[in-house]
Coordinates of C-alpha atoms in Angstrom, one line a residue:
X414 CA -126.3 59.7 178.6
X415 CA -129.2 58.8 180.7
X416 CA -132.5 60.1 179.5
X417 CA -136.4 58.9 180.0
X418 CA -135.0 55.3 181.0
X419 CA -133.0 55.1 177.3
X420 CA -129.2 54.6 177.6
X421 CA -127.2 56.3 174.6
X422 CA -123.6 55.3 174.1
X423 CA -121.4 57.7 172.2
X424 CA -118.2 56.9 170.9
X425 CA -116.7 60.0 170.8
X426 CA -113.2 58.6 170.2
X427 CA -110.7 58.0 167.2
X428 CA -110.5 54.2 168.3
X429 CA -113.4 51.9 168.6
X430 CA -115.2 51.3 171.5
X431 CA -116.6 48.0 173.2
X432 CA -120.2 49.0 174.7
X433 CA -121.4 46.1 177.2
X434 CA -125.7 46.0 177.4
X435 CA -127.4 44.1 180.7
X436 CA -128.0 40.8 178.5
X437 CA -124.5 39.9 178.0
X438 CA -124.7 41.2 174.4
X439 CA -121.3 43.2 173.6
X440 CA -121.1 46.1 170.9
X441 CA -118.1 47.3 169.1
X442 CA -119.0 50.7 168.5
X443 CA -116.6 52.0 165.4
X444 CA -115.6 56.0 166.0
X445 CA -118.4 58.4 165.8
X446 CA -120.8 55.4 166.0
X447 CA -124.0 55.4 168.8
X448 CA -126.4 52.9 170.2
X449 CA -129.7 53.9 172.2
X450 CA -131.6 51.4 174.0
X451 CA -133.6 50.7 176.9
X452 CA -131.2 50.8 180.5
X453 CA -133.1 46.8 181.6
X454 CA -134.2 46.1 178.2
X455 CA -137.6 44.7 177.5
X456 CA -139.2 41.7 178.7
X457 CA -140.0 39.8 175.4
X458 CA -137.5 41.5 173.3
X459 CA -134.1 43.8 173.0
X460 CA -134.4 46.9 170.8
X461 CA -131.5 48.9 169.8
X462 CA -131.3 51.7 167.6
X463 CA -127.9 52.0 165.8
X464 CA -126.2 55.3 164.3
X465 CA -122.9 54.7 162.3
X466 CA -120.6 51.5 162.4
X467 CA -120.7 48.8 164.6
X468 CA -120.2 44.8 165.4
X469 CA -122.4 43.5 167.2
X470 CA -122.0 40.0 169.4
X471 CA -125.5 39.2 170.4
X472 CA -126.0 37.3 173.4
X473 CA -128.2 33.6 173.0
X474 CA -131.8 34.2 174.7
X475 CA -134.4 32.5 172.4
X476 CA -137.0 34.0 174.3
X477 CA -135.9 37.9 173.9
X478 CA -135.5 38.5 170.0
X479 CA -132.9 41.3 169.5
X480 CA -133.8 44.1 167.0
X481 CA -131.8 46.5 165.2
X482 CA -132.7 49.9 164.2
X483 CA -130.8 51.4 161.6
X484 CA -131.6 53.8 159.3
X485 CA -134.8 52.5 157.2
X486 CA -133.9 48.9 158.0
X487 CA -134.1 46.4 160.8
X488 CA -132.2 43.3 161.6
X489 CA -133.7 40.9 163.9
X490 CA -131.7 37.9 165.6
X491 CA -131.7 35.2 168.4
X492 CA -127.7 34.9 169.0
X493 CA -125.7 35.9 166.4
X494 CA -122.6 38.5 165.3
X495 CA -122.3 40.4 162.7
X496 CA -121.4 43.8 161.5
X497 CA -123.4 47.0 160.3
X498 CA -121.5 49.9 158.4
X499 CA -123.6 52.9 157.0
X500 CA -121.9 55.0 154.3
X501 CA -122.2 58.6 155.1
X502 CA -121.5 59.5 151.4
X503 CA -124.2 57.0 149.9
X504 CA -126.6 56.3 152.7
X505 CA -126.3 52.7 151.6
X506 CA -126.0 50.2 154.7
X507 CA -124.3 46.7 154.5
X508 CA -125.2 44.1 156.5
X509 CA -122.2 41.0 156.8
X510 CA -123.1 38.1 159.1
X511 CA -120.2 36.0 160.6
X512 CA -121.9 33.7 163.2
X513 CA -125.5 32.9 163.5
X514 CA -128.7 34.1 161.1
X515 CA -129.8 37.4 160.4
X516 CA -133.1 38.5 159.1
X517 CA -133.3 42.1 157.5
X518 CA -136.1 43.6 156.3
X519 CA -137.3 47.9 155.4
X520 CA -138.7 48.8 158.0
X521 CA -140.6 51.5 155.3
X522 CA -143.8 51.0 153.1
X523 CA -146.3 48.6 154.0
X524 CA -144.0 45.5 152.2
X525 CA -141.8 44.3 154.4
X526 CA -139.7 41.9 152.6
X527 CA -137.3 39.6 154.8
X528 CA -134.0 38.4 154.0
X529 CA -132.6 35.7 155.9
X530 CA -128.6 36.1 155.9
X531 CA -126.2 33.4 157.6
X532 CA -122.2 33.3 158.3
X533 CA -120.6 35.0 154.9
X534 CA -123.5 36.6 153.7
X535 CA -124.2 40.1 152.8
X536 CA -127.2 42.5 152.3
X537 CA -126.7 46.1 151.2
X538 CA -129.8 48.5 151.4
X539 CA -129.7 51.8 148.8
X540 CA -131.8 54.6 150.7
X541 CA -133.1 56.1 147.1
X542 CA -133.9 52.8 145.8
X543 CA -135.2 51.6 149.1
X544 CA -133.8 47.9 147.7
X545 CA -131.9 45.6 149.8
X546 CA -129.7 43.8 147.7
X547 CA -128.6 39.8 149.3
X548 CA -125.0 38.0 148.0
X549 CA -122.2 36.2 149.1
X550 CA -118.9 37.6 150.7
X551 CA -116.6 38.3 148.1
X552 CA -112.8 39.5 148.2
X553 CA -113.9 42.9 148.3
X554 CA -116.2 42.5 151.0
X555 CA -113.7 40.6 152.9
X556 CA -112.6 43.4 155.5
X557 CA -115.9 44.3 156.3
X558 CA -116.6 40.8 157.5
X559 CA -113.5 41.1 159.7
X560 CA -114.4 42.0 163.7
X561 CA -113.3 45.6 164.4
X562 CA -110.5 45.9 167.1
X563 CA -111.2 47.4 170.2
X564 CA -109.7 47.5 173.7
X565 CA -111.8 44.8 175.7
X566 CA -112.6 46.1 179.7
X567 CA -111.0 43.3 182.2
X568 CA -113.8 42.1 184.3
X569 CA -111.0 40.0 186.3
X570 CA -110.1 41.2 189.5
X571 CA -107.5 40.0 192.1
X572 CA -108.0 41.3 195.7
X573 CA -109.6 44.6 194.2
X574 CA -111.4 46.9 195.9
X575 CA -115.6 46.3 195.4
X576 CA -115.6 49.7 194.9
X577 CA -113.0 49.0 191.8
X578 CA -115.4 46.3 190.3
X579 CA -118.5 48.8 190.4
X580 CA -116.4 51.8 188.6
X581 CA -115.3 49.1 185.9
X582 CA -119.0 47.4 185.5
X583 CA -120.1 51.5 185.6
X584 CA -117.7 51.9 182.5
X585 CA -118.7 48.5 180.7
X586 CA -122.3 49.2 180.5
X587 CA -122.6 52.5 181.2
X588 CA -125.3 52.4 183.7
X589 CA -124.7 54.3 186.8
X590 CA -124.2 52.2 190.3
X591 CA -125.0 53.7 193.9
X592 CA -123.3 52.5 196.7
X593 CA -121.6 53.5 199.7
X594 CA -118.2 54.2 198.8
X595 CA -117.1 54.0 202.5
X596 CA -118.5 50.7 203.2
X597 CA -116.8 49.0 200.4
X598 CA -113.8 50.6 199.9
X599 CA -112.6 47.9 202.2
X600 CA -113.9 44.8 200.8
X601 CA -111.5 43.2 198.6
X602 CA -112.3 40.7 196.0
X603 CA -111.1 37.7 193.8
X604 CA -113.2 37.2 190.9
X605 CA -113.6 36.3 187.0
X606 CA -116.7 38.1 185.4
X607 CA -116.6 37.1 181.6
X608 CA -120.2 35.9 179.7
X609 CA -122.4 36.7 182.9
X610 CA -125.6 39.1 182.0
X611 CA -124.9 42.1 184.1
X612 CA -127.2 41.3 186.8
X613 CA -125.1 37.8 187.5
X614 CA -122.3 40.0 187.5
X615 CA -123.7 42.4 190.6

């Protein structure tokens, strides 16, 4: 859904989802989970606001921090993945990183507290507390450390239609691609697009 220059990705399935976003970052977006976020994202940062589960795989870009919105917290990272799961019972959201550093902090009250989390680490934040609480991964933390499944989109194509490549890169990200369908449906193509950003891709 396409609104005021914000892109907002549903998954409105029983299976998770991977959602693609122009920097090469890719989301894994659990069922019933949603991301919101700027369609080119900023020029000195990427903002996304998270409802629900989700991994996230952050693409590198020193100069862009990535921010994540979620709830009454926000994680902010350079390059990193890690996963996010808010209990709809409790409230309470836990942070586990796998690769990279993490910083959390409340994004409520006027101290902001930040806790820096790296591979095996967890935070989980108690909305009536408002208290984020840091450890180490433990057995029972263990499967929420592991990377959600999800069907991956093929950006490999052999002698495929251009107009094939646009409807799959239209389905990756999300973002909507005019062209004339006439003109292209013709041109066929060879071609391996894996870690490009999606403007490499196009």
């Amino acid at each position: 859904i396409l609104k005021n220059n914000t892109l907002k990705r549903l998954n409105g399935t029983n299976e998770n989802r991977v959602a693609y976003l122009v920097d090469g970052t890719k989301v894994t977006l659990q069922p019933g989970a949603s991301i919101s976020y700027p369609v080119f994202l900023q020029k000195d940062k990427r903002v996304v606001y998270l409802t629900g589960d989700a991994f996230f795989d952050v693409a590198k870009d020193a100069t862009k921090p990535f921010f994540v919105y979620t709830n009454d917290i926000v994680l902010r990272v350079l390059g990193t993945s890690f996963n996010v799961s808010n209990n709809k019972n409790t409230g309470n959201i836990t942070v586990i990183v796998k690769t990279g550093k993490v910083s959390v902090y409340n994004n409520t009250g006027l101290h902001k507290a930040e806790y820096i989390l790296t591979p095996n680490q967890l935070i989980t934040y108690t909305p009536q507390s408002r208290r984020i609480i840091k450890s180490d991964l433990d057995s029972a933390h263990t499967q929420l450390g592991d990377t959600p499944e999800a069907p991956a989109i093929s950006f490999k194509f052999e002698e495929a239609p251009v107009s094939k490549i646009f409807e799959t890169l239209e389905a990756g990200y999300g973002i909507r691609i005019n062209f004339d369908q006439d003109a292209f449906s013709r041109c066929m193509v060879t071609t391996s697009l894996t870690d490009e950003a999606f403007e490499e891709k196009l």
